[in-house]
Amino acid sequence: MYMSVAELVDAAKKTKKPIYELVIEQEMDTSHNTREEIWDAMGRNLDIMAAAVKKGAEGEGVFSKTGLTGGEAVKIKNYRSAKKTLSGDLMMQAVQNAVSTNEVNSSMGVICATPTAGSSGTLPGVIFTLKDRLDLTRDQMIQFLFTAGGFGMVLANNAGIAGATGGCQAEVGSASAMGAAAAVELAGGTPEQSAEALAMAISNLLGLVCDPVAGLVELPCVKRNAIGVGNALISADMALAGCTNKIPADEVVAAMDKVGKGLPSTLRETGLGGLAATPTGVRMKEKIFGKAVDAKA
Amino acid sequence: MTVNYKSVFDIIGPIMIGPSSSHTAGACAIGRAANSIFQETPTDIVVHYYESFAQTHKGHGTDYAIISGILGFEPDDSRVPYAIGLARDQGINITFIEEPEDSPINHPNTAIIELTNSKDGKKVTVAGCSIGGGTIEIRGIKMNGFDIKPKGPLPILLVPGSEVDQQNVTDQLTALTKVNEKKQYQSAKGDLFEYDLDRRLKPEEVKELAKNNTNLVYL
């Protein structure tokens, strides 16, 4: 099993195989499933992602039971068609796709966790935007998910991917890094450039806290995926331009693990710090659960 | 080396009902582990929550997720949000307790599940933690007088029987995967062996193992 970014990059260079191919081979080896079974399973994940991207931006959009989030993917869609966006249509399309997916998640719809549910909008945000931009085939989109997943396994096994242990950097940060690295490969970049994109993406979001209002995966989680997807595309572009992070990817991953462990528990998915502890955040919690819950906490 | 994330589908996946992979899909997985160990429908379910689980279980749907797992549902089953009602319709008593102290198994996302069947007196306790992305660890199991303390990462295979009985299990497992750790437990009822496996077994492989060991538990 590939346990570091360096191992994955070295293997890709030595074998002259794309990273997605190495990840598929690794999966065949560990699961004893056939290549076709593995490929089809990833195809089903892609279909679930496509459905969520679409669902959140249709009609009035989707809304969570609490009313804290929902309908904003539709607002972004309407804004894109009516106005000249500041950051460009591609960027806002990516943001729309990410927000749409996470609004579906908050409304208890069906999503594919990538790597987590709270960060489930970031990768679809990247891939369904690049689909139009680079005119991708379904096969290429599935390849993207294998590459992203391979890098994600390294992150998960070395630093963790839970907000409760590592903060949001471990969730949206990881998703963003996975998307950046896989986007580079799709665009024809080298394995080293994928590693640089991953390193830059994590470095940019290092220290991001997990502070969900009322403990719900809504505020600020939905919009954190907007920065996740933006950061992924920016980091991928910087890597493709030849920019480097200077601090190697595996050292950045180790730093993320240390930073996560150093975060106080109030900023690790307890809903007790950050935005959750603002007067408005506390009021929202009381309105949803009543004061009794707050008193117990 | 024991790693928690053994498959690319632990990262790209699972397909699930929102909103939280650790507090919903992972909670469902801890419930499913308890279901696999108990192997019958309980009359009473008591769930103890610690730390992040204690603070945020209501918002994340952890309650129905864990019950859905105990009922044997997958995390993308459309019945997941209705699991508590479905369980109560079967006459199952359910209690959730927010524990104020730190997790006894040292993880912020901890649930300890007690399942009892008042009709035959059967009782098990399962201590699990949800480590992110829907992946879980099981760090404590009390069943049949055994006090089992696994390191955590799945898959884990539990096989009752003496050292001699285990020879065929060991042989079969060796052909399938590496055994990262083998531990022996003793109780008044005999011996039990815990095997920490290097890869997840396919359903048909577990079935084959169960042919000679009907009481095995695969997590």
Coordinates of C-alpha atoms in Angstrom, one line a residue:
Chain A
M1 CA 0.0 0.0 0.0
Y2 CA 1.3 3.5 -0.9
M3 CA 1.9 5.2 2.5
S4 CA 3.3 8.5 1.4
V5 CA 3.0 11.0 -1.4
A6 CA 6.6 10.4 -2.3
E7 CA 6.0 6.6 -2.7
L8 CA 3.1 7.2 -5.0
V9 CA 5.0 9.8 -7.2
D10 CA 8.1 7.5 -7.3
A11 CA 6.1 4.5 -8.4
A12 CA 4.4 6.5 -11.1
K13 CA 7.7 7.7 -12.4
K14 CA 9.4 4.3 -12.3
T15 CA 6.5 2.4 -13.9
K16 CA 5.6 5.3 -16.2
K17 CA 1.9 4.6 -15.3
P18 CA -0.6 7.2 -14.4
I19 CA -1.4 7.5 -10.7
Y20 CA -5.0 6.3 -11.2
E21 CA -3.7 3.1 -12.7
L22 CA -1.5 2.5 -9.6
V23 CA -4.5 3.1 -7.4
I24 CA -6.7 0.6 -9.3
E25 CA -3.9 -2.0 -9.1
Q26 CA -3.6 -1.4 -5.3
E27 CA -7.3 -1.8 -4.9
M28 CA -7.3 -5.1 -6.9
D29 CA -4.5 -6.3 -4.7
T30 CA -6.1 -5.4 -1.4
S31 CA -9.7 -6.2 -2.2
H32 CA -9.3 -9.3 -4.5
N33 CA -12.0 -7.7 -6.6
T34 CA -11.7 -7.6 -10.4
R35 CA -10.7 -4.5 -12.3
E36 CA -14.2 -4.3 -13.8
E37 CA -15.9 -4.5 -10.3
I38 CA -13.7 -1.8 -9.0
W39 CA -14.2 0.5 -12.0
D40 CA -18.0 0.0 -12.0
A41 CA -18.1 0.8 -8.2
M42 CA -16.3 4.1 -8.9
G43 CA -18.7 4.8 -11.8
R44 CA -21.6 4.5 -9.3
N45 CA -20.0 7.0 -7.0
L46 CA -19.6 9.4 -9.9
D47 CA -23.3 9.0 -10.8
I48 CA -24.3 9.8 -7.2
M49 CA -22.1 12.9 -7.3
A50 CA -23.7 14.0 -10.6
A51 CA -27.2 13.6 -9.2
A52 CA -26.4 15.8 -6.1
V53 CA -24.7 18.5 -8.2
K54 CA -27.9 18.6 -10.3
K55 CA -30.5 18.3 -7.6
G56 CA -29.3 21.2 -5.4
A57 CA -29.4 23.6 -8.3
E58 CA -32.8 22.7 -9.7
G59 CA -36.1 24.6 -9.2
E60 CA -36.0 26.4 -5.8
G61 CA -33.1 24.2 -4.7
V62 CA -33.0 22.0 -1.5
F63 CA -33.3 23.2 2.1
S64 CA -32.3 21.6 5.4
K65 CA -34.9 20.8 8.1
T66 CA -33.5 23.6 10.3
G67 CA -33.6 26.2 7.5
L68 CA -30.0 27.3 8.2
T69 CA -28.9 26.3 4.7
G70 CA -30.4 25.8 1.3
G71 CA -31.3 27.5 -1.9
E72 CA -28.0 29.2 -2.4
A73 CA -26.8 27.0 -5.3
V74 CA -29.8 28.2 -7.2
K75 CA -29.0 31.9 -6.3
I76 CA -25.4 31.3 -7.7
K77 CA -26.9 29.8 -10.8
N78 CA -29.2 32.7 -11.4
Y79 CA -26.5 35.2 -10.7
R80 CA -24.2 33.5 -13.2
S81 CA -26.8 33.8 -15.9
A82 CA -27.8 37.3 -15.2
K83 CA -24.6 39.1 -14.3
K84 CA -20.9 39.2 -15.1
T85 CA -19.2 37.4 -12.2
L86 CA -16.1 38.9 -10.6
S87 CA -14.1 35.7 -10.4
G88 CA -15.2 34.3 -13.8
D89 CA -17.9 31.9 -14.8
L90 CA -15.7 28.8 -14.4
M91 CA -14.9 29.5 -10.8
M92 CA -18.6 30.3 -10.0
Q93 CA -19.7 27.1 -11.8
A94 CA -17.3 25.2 -9.5
V95 CA -18.7 27.0 -6.5
Q96 CA -22.3 26.3 -7.5
N97 CA -21.5 22.6 -8.0
A98 CA -19.8 22.4 -4.5
V99 CA -22.6 24.3 -2.7
S100 CA -25.3 22.3 -4.5
T101 CA -23.8 19.0 -3.3
N102 CA -23.4 20.2 0.3
E103 CA -26.9 21.6 0.4
V104 CA -28.2 18.2 -0.6
N105 CA -26.1 16.7 2.2
S106 CA -27.4 19.1 4.8
S107 CA -31.0 18.3 3.6
M108 CA -30.3 14.7 4.4
G109 CA -30.2 13.7 0.7
V110 CA -27.9 11.1 -0.8
I111 CA -24.3 12.0 -1.4
C112 CA -21.0 10.3 -1.8
A113 CA -18.6 11.1 1.0
T114 CA -15.3 12.4 -0.5
P115 CA -13.5 12.0 1.9
T116 CA -16.3 13.0 4.3
A117 CA -19.9 14.1 4.0
G118 CA -19.1 17.6 5.3
S119 CA -16.5 18.0 2.5
S120 CA -18.5 16.1 -0.1
G121 CA -19.0 19.2 -2.4
T122 CA -15.3 19.9 -3.1
L123 CA -14.4 17.0 -5.4
P124 CA -17.7 17.1 -7.4
G125 CA -17.1 20.9 -7.7
V126 CA -13.8 20.3 -9.3
I127 CA -14.6 17.4 -11.6
F128 CA -18.0 18.6 -13.0
T129 CA -16.5 21.9 -13.8
L130 CA -13.4 20.4 -15.5
K131 CA -15.8 18.1 -17.4
D132 CA -17.0 21.2 -19.4
R133 CA -13.7 23.0 -19.4
L134 CA -11.6 20.1 -20.7
D135 CA -14.3 18.2 -22.5
L136 CA -13.8 15.1 -20.4
T137 CA -15.1 11.6 -21.1
R138 CA -16.8 9.5 -18.4
D139 CA -13.7 7.4 -18.2
Q140 CA -11.5 10.4 -17.5
M141 CA -13.8 11.5 -14.7
I142 CA -13.6 8.0 -13.1
Q143 CA -9.8 8.1 -13.5
F144 CA -9.8 11.5 -11.7
L145 CA -11.7 9.9 -8.7
F146 CA -9.1 7.1 -8.4
T147 CA -6.2 9.5 -8.4
A148 CA -8.0 11.7 -5.8
G149 CA -8.8 8.7 -3.7
G150 CA -5.2 7.4 -3.9
F151 CA -3.8 10.7 -2.5
G152 CA -6.7 10.8 0.0
M153 CA -5.7 7.4 1.4
V154 CA -2.2 8.8 2.1
L155 CA -3.8 11.8 3.9
A156 CA -6.2 9.7 5.8
N157 CA -3.6 7.1 7.0
N158 CA -1.0 9.8 8.0
A159 CA -3.1 12.7 9.3
G160 CA -6.7 11.7 9.5
I161 CA -9.8 13.1 7.8
A162 CA -12.2 13.7 10.8
G163 CA -13.1 17.2 11.9
A164 CA -13.4 15.9 15.4
T165 CA -9.7 14.9 15.5
G166 CA -8.1 17.3 12.9
G167 CA -10.4 20.2 12.3
C168 CA -11.8 21.3 9.0
Q169 CA -8.3 21.3 7.4
A170 CA -8.6 17.5 7.6
E171 CA -11.9 17.5 5.8
V172 CA -12.2 20.4 3.3
G173 CA -8.4 20.7 3.3
S174 CA -8.0 17.1 2.4
A175 CA -10.7 17.2 -0.2
S176 CA -9.2 20.3 -1.7
A177 CA -5.7 18.7 -1.9
M178 CA -7.1 15.5 -3.4
G179 CA -8.9 17.5 -6.1
A180 CA -5.9 19.7 -6.8
A181 CA -3.6 16.7 -7.3
A182 CA -6.0 14.8 -9.5
A183 CA -6.8 17.9 -11.5
V184 CA -3.2 18.3 -12.4
E185 CA -3.0 14.7 -13.7
L186 CA -6.1 15.2 -15.8
A187 CA -4.6 18.3 -17.3
G188 CA -1.5 16.5 -18.3
G189 CA 0.8 17.5 -15.5
T190 CA 3.5 15.3 -14.0
P191 CA 3.2 13.2 -10.8
E192 CA 5.6 15.7 -9.1
Q193 CA 3.3 18.6 -10.1
S194 CA 0.3 16.6 -8.6
A195 CA 2.3 16.4 -5.3
E196 CA 3.1 20.1 -5.5
A197 CA -0.6 21.0 -6.0
L198 CA -1.5 18.8 -3.0
A199 CA 1.2 20.4 -0.9
M200 CA 0.0 24.0 -1.8
A201 CA -3.6 23.2 -1.3
I202 CA -3.1 21.9 2.2
S203 CA -0.7 24.7 3.1
N204 CA -3.3 27.2 2.1
L205 CA -5.9 25.8 4.4
L206 CA -3.7 24.7 7.3
G207 CA -5.3 25.3 10.6
L208 CA -8.8 25.6 9.4
V209 CA -11.1 24.9 12.4
C210 CA -14.2 22.8 12.6
D211 CA -16.9 24.9 14.3
P212 CA -20.3 23.9 13.1
V213 CA -23.2 26.0 14.4
A214 CA -25.4 23.9 16.7
G215 CA -23.1 21.0 15.8
L216 CA -24.9 20.7 12.4
V217 CA -23.1 20.1 9.1
E218 CA -24.5 23.3 7.7
L219 CA -22.9 26.6 8.8
P220 CA -20.1 27.1 7.8
C221 CA -19.6 23.7 6.2
V222 CA -21.6 24.3 3.0
K223 CA -19.6 27.4 2.0
R224 CA -16.3 26.0 3.2
N225 CA -16.6 23.7 0.2
A226 CA -16.7 26.8 -2.0
I227 CA -13.2 27.7 -0.8
G228 CA -12.2 24.0 -1.0
V229 CA -13.0 23.9 -4.7
G230 CA -11.6 27.3 -5.5
N231 CA -8.4 26.5 -3.7
A232 CA -8.1 23.1 -5.5
L233 CA -8.3 24.8 -8.9
I234 CA -6.0 27.6 -8.0
S235 CA -3.4 25.2 -6.5
A236 CA -3.6 22.9 -9.6
D237 CA -3.1 25.9 -11.9
M238 CA -0.1 27.1 -9.8
A239 CA 1.5 23.6 -10.0
L240 CA 0.8 23.4 -13.7
A241 CA 2.5 26.8 -14.1
G242 CA 5.6 25.3 -12.5
C243 CA 5.2 26.9 -9.0
T244 CA 6.4 24.7 -6.2
N245 CA 5.5 24.6 -2.5
K246 CA 9.1 24.4 -1.3
I247 CA 8.0 22.4 1.7
P248 CA 7.6 18.8 0.4
A249 CA 4.1 17.3 0.4
D250 CA 4.7 14.6 3.0
E251 CA 6.1 17.2 5.4
V252 CA 3.0 19.3 4.8
V253 CA 0.8 16.2 5.6
A254 CA 2.8 15.6 8.8
A255 CA 2.4 19.3 9.7
M256 CA -1.4 19.0 9.2
D257 CA -1.5 16.1 11.6
K258 CA 0.4 18.0 14.2
V259 CA -1.7 21.2 13.8
G260 CA -4.9 19.1 14.1
K261 CA -3.7 17.5 17.3
G262 CA -2.8 20.9 18.7
L263 CA -6.3 22.4 18.1
P264 CA -8.4 22.8 21.3
S265 CA -11.5 20.5 21.4
T266 CA -13.8 23.5 21.1
L267 CA -12.5 23.8 17.5
R268 CA -12.8 20.1 16.7
E269 CA -16.5 19.4 15.8
T270 CA -18.0 20.0 19.2
G271 CA -20.0 23.0 18.2
L272 CA -18.6 24.9 21.2
G273 CA -16.1 27.3 19.6
G274 CA -15.5 29.5 16.5
L275 CA -18.6 30.5 14.6
A276 CA -20.7 28.1 16.8
A277 CA -19.8 30.2 19.9
T278 CA -20.8 33.6 18.4
P279 CA -24.0 35.2 19.9
T280 CA -25.8 34.4 16.7
G281 CA -24.5 30.9 16.5
V282 CA -25.6 30.2 20.1
R283 CA -29.1 31.7 19.4
M284 CA -29.5 29.4 16.4
K285 CA -28.6 26.4 18.5
E286 CA -31.1 27.4 21.2
K287 CA -33.8 28.0 18.7
I288 CA -33.3 24.6 17.1
F289 CA -32.7 22.4 20.2
G290 CA -34.1 24.5 23.0
K291 CA -32.2 25.8 26.0
A292 CA -32.1 22.4 27.8
V293 CA -29.5 21.1 25.4
D294 CA -27.3 24.1 25.7
A295 CA -27.4 23.8 29.5
K296 CA -26.3 20.2 29.4
A297 CA -23.5 21.1 27.1
Chain B
M1 CA 1.3 -2.4 9.2
T2 CA -2.2 -1.8 10.5
V3 CA -3.8 1.1 8.6
N4 CA -7.4 2.2 9.0
Y5 CA -8.1 3.2 5.4
K6 CA -7.5 0.1 3.3
S7 CA -9.6 0.8 0.3
V8 CA -9.9 3.7 -2.2
F9 CA -13.7 3.4 -1.5
D10 CA -13.1 4.4 2.2
I11 CA -12.1 7.8 0.7
I12 CA -14.3 8.1 -2.4
G13 CA -17.4 6.8 -0.5
P14 CA -19.5 5.6 1.1
I15 CA -22.7 6.6 -0.7
M16 CA -24.8 7.8 2.2
I17 CA -27.7 9.8 3.5
G18 CA -26.3 13.1 4.9
P19 CA -25.3 15.0 6.9
S20 CA -22.1 13.7 8.5
S21 CA -19.9 10.8 7.5
S22 CA -18.4 10.4 11.0
H23 CA -21.5 11.2 13.0
T24 CA -24.1 9.5 10.6
A25 CA -22.4 6.9 8.4
G26 CA -19.8 6.0 11.0
A27 CA -22.4 5.8 13.7
C28 CA -24.4 3.5 11.5
A29 CA -21.3 1.4 11.1
I30 CA -20.8 1.1 14.9
G31 CA -24.4 0.0 15.1
R32 CA -23.9 -2.6 12.4
A33 CA -20.8 -3.9 14.3
A34 CA -23.0 -4.3 17.4
N35 CA -25.6 -6.0 15.3
S36 CA -23.0 -8.5 13.9
I37 CA -21.9 -9.3 17.5
F38 CA -25.4 -9.6 19.0
Q39 CA -26.8 -11.7 16.2
E40 CA -30.4 -11.3 17.4
T41 CA -33.0 -8.5 17.9
P42 CA -32.5 -6.8 21.3
T43 CA -35.3 -5.8 23.6
D44 CA -33.3 -2.9 25.0
I45 CA -30.7 -0.6 23.5
V46 CA -28.7 1.8 25.6
V47 CA -26.2 4.2 23.8
H48 CA -23.6 6.2 25.8
Y49 CA -22.1 9.1 23.9
Y50 CA -18.8 10.8 24.7
E51 CA -17.2 14.2 23.7
S52 CA -18.1 15.3 20.1
F53 CA -20.7 12.6 19.9
A54 CA -22.3 13.8 23.2
Q55 CA -22.2 17.4 22.0
T56 CA -23.5 17.0 18.5
H57 CA -25.5 13.7 18.2
K58 CA -28.8 15.5 17.9
G59 CA -27.8 17.7 15.0
H60 CA -26.0 15.0 13.1
G61 CA -28.7 12.4 13.2
T62 CA -26.4 10.1 15.1
D63 CA -29.3 8.7 17.1
Y64 CA -31.2 7.3 14.2
A65 CA -28.0 6.3 12.4
I66 CA -26.8 4.2 15.2
I67 CA -30.2 2.5 15.6
S68 CA -30.4 1.9 11.9
G69 CA -27.1 0.1 12.1
I70 CA -28.3 -2.0 15.1
L71 CA -31.3 -3.0 12.9
G72 CA -28.8 -4.0 10.1
F73 CA -29.4 -1.2 7.6
E74 CA -26.7 0.1 5.2
P75 CA -25.9 3.9 5.5
D76 CA -27.6 4.6 2.2
D77 CA -30.8 2.8 3.1
S78 CA -33.8 5.2 2.7
R79 CA -35.2 3.8 6.1
V80 CA -32.1 5.2 8.0
P81 CA -33.8 8.5 9.1
Y82 CA -36.9 6.5 10.4
A83 CA -34.9 3.8 12.3
I84 CA -35.9 5.0 15.8
G85 CA -39.6 4.8 15.0
L86 CA -39.2 1.4 13.3
A87 CA -37.3 0.0 16.3
R88 CA -39.9 1.3 18.8
D89 CA -42.7 -0.2 16.6
Q90 CA -41.0 -3.6 17.3
G91 CA -41.2 -2.9 21.0
I92 CA -37.5 -2.1 21.5
N93 CA -36.7 0.2 24.4
I94 CA -34.1 2.8 23.4
T95 CA -32.1 5.1 25.7
F96 CA -29.4 7.7 24.8
I97 CA -27.1 9.0 27.4
E98 CA -24.7 12.0 27.0
E99 CA -21.8 11.2 29.2
P100 CA -19.9 14.2 30.6
E101 CA -16.5 12.6 31.0
D102 CA -13.8 11.9 28.4
S103 CA -14.1 8.9 26.2
P104 CA -12.9 5.7 28.0
I105 CA -11.5 4.5 24.6
N106 CA -9.7 7.8 23.9
H107 CA -11.5 9.2 20.9
P108 CA -13.8 12.2 20.6
N109 CA -16.3 10.4 18.5
T110 CA -17.2 7.5 20.8
A111 CA -20.3 5.5 21.3
I112 CA -20.7 2.6 23.7
I113 CA -23.7 0.4 22.8
E114 CA -25.3 -2.0 25.3
L115 CA -27.7 -4.5 23.7
T116 CA -29.9 -6.7 25.9
N117 CA -32.5 -9.4 25.1
S118 CA -34.6 -9.6 28.3
K119 CA -36.2 -12.8 27.0
D120 CA -33.0 -14.9 27.1
G121 CA -30.8 -12.7 29.2
K122 CA -28.2 -12.2 26.4
K123 CA -26.2 -9.0 26.8
V124 CA -23.3 -7.5 24.8
T125 CA -21.4 -4.2 25.1
V126 CA -19.6 -2.7 22.1
A127 CA -17.3 0.4 22.3
G128 CA -16.7 2.0 19.0
C129 CA -15.3 5.2 17.6
S130 CA -15.9 6.9 14.3
I131 CA -12.5 8.1 13.0
G132 CA -13.7 10.0 9.8
G133 CA -15.2 9.5 6.4
G134 CA -17.5 6.7 7.7
T135 CA -14.6 4.5 8.8
I136 CA -14.7 3.1 12.4
E137 CA -12.7 1.3 15.0
I138 CA -14.0 -1.1 17.6
R139 CA -11.9 -0.9 20.8
G140 CA -14.0 -2.9 23.2
I141 CA -16.4 -5.8 23.2
K142 CA -18.0 -7.6 26.2
M143 CA -19.8 -10.8 25.2
N144 CA -20.2 -14.3 26.7
G145 CA -18.0 -13.4 29.7
F146 CA -15.1 -12.3 27.4
D147 CA -13.7 -8.8 27.8
I148 CA -12.2 -8.3 24.3
K149 CA -10.0 -5.3 23.7
P150 CA -9.0 -5.0 20.0
K151 CA -6.5 -2.4 18.9
G152 CA -9.3 -0.9 16.8
P153 CA -8.9 -1.1 13.0
L154 CA -11.2 -3.4 11.2
P155 CA -11.5 -6.1 9.9
I156 CA -11.6 -8.2 13.1
L157 CA -12.5 -11.8 13.2
L158 CA -13.6 -13.4 16.5
V159 CA -13.7 -17.2 16.8
P160 CA -14.6 -19.1 19.9
G161 CA -12.9 -22.4 20.5
S162 CA -9.6 -23.9 21.9
E163 CA -6.2 -23.5 20.4
V164 CA -6.6 -26.8 18.6
D165 CA -9.9 -25.7 17.1
Q166 CA -8.1 -22.6 15.7
Q167 CA -5.7 -24.6 13.5
N168 CA -8.1 -24.8 10.5
V169 CA -9.1 -21.1 11.0
T170 CA -5.4 -20.1 10.9
D171 CA -4.8 -22.3 7.8
Q172 CA -7.8 -20.8 6.0
L173 CA -6.9 -17.2 6.9
T174 CA -3.3 -17.6 5.9
A175 CA -4.5 -18.5 2.4
L176 CA -6.6 -15.4 2.3
T177 CA -4.7 -12.6 4.0
K178 CA -2.0 -11.6 6.5
V179 CA -3.1 -11.8 10.1
N180 CA -1.7 -8.6 11.8
E181 CA -2.4 -9.8 15.3
K182 CA -3.8 -12.9 17.0
K183 CA -5.0 -12.6 20.6
Q184 CA -6.4 -15.2 23.0
Y185 CA -9.1 -14.5 25.6
Q186 CA -10.4 -16.8 28.3
S187 CA -13.6 -17.0 30.2
A188 CA -15.6 -19.5 32.2
K189 CA -17.1 -20.7 28.9
G190 CA -13.8 -21.5 27.2
D191 CA -11.5 -19.7 24.9
L192 CA -12.0 -17.1 22.1
F193 CA -9.5 -15.9 19.6
E194 CA -9.3 -12.4 18.0
Y195 CA -7.7 -12.1 14.6
D196 CA -6.9 -8.6 13.2
L197 CA -6.8 -9.0 9.4
D198 CA -4.8 -7.1 6.8
R199 CA -7.7 -6.8 4.3
R200 CA -11.4 -6.9 4.2
L201 CA -12.8 -10.4 3.3
K202 CA -15.4 -10.9 0.6
P203 CA -18.9 -12.1 1.8
E204 CA -18.3 -15.5 0.2
E205 CA -14.9 -15.8 2.0
V206 CA -16.6 -15.2 5.4
K207 CA -19.3 -17.7 4.5
E208 CA -16.6 -20.3 3.8
L209 CA -14.9 -19.6 7.1
A210 CA -18.3 -19.8 8.9
K211 CA -18.9 -23.4 7.6
N212 CA -16.6 -24.8 10.2
N213 CA -17.1 -22.1 12.8
T214 CA -20.7 -21.3 13.1
N215 CA -20.2 -18.9 16.0
L216 CA -17.7 -16.7 14.4
V217 CA -18.1 -12.9 14.3
Y218 CA -16.7 -10.9 11.4
L219 CA -16.5 -7.1 11.8

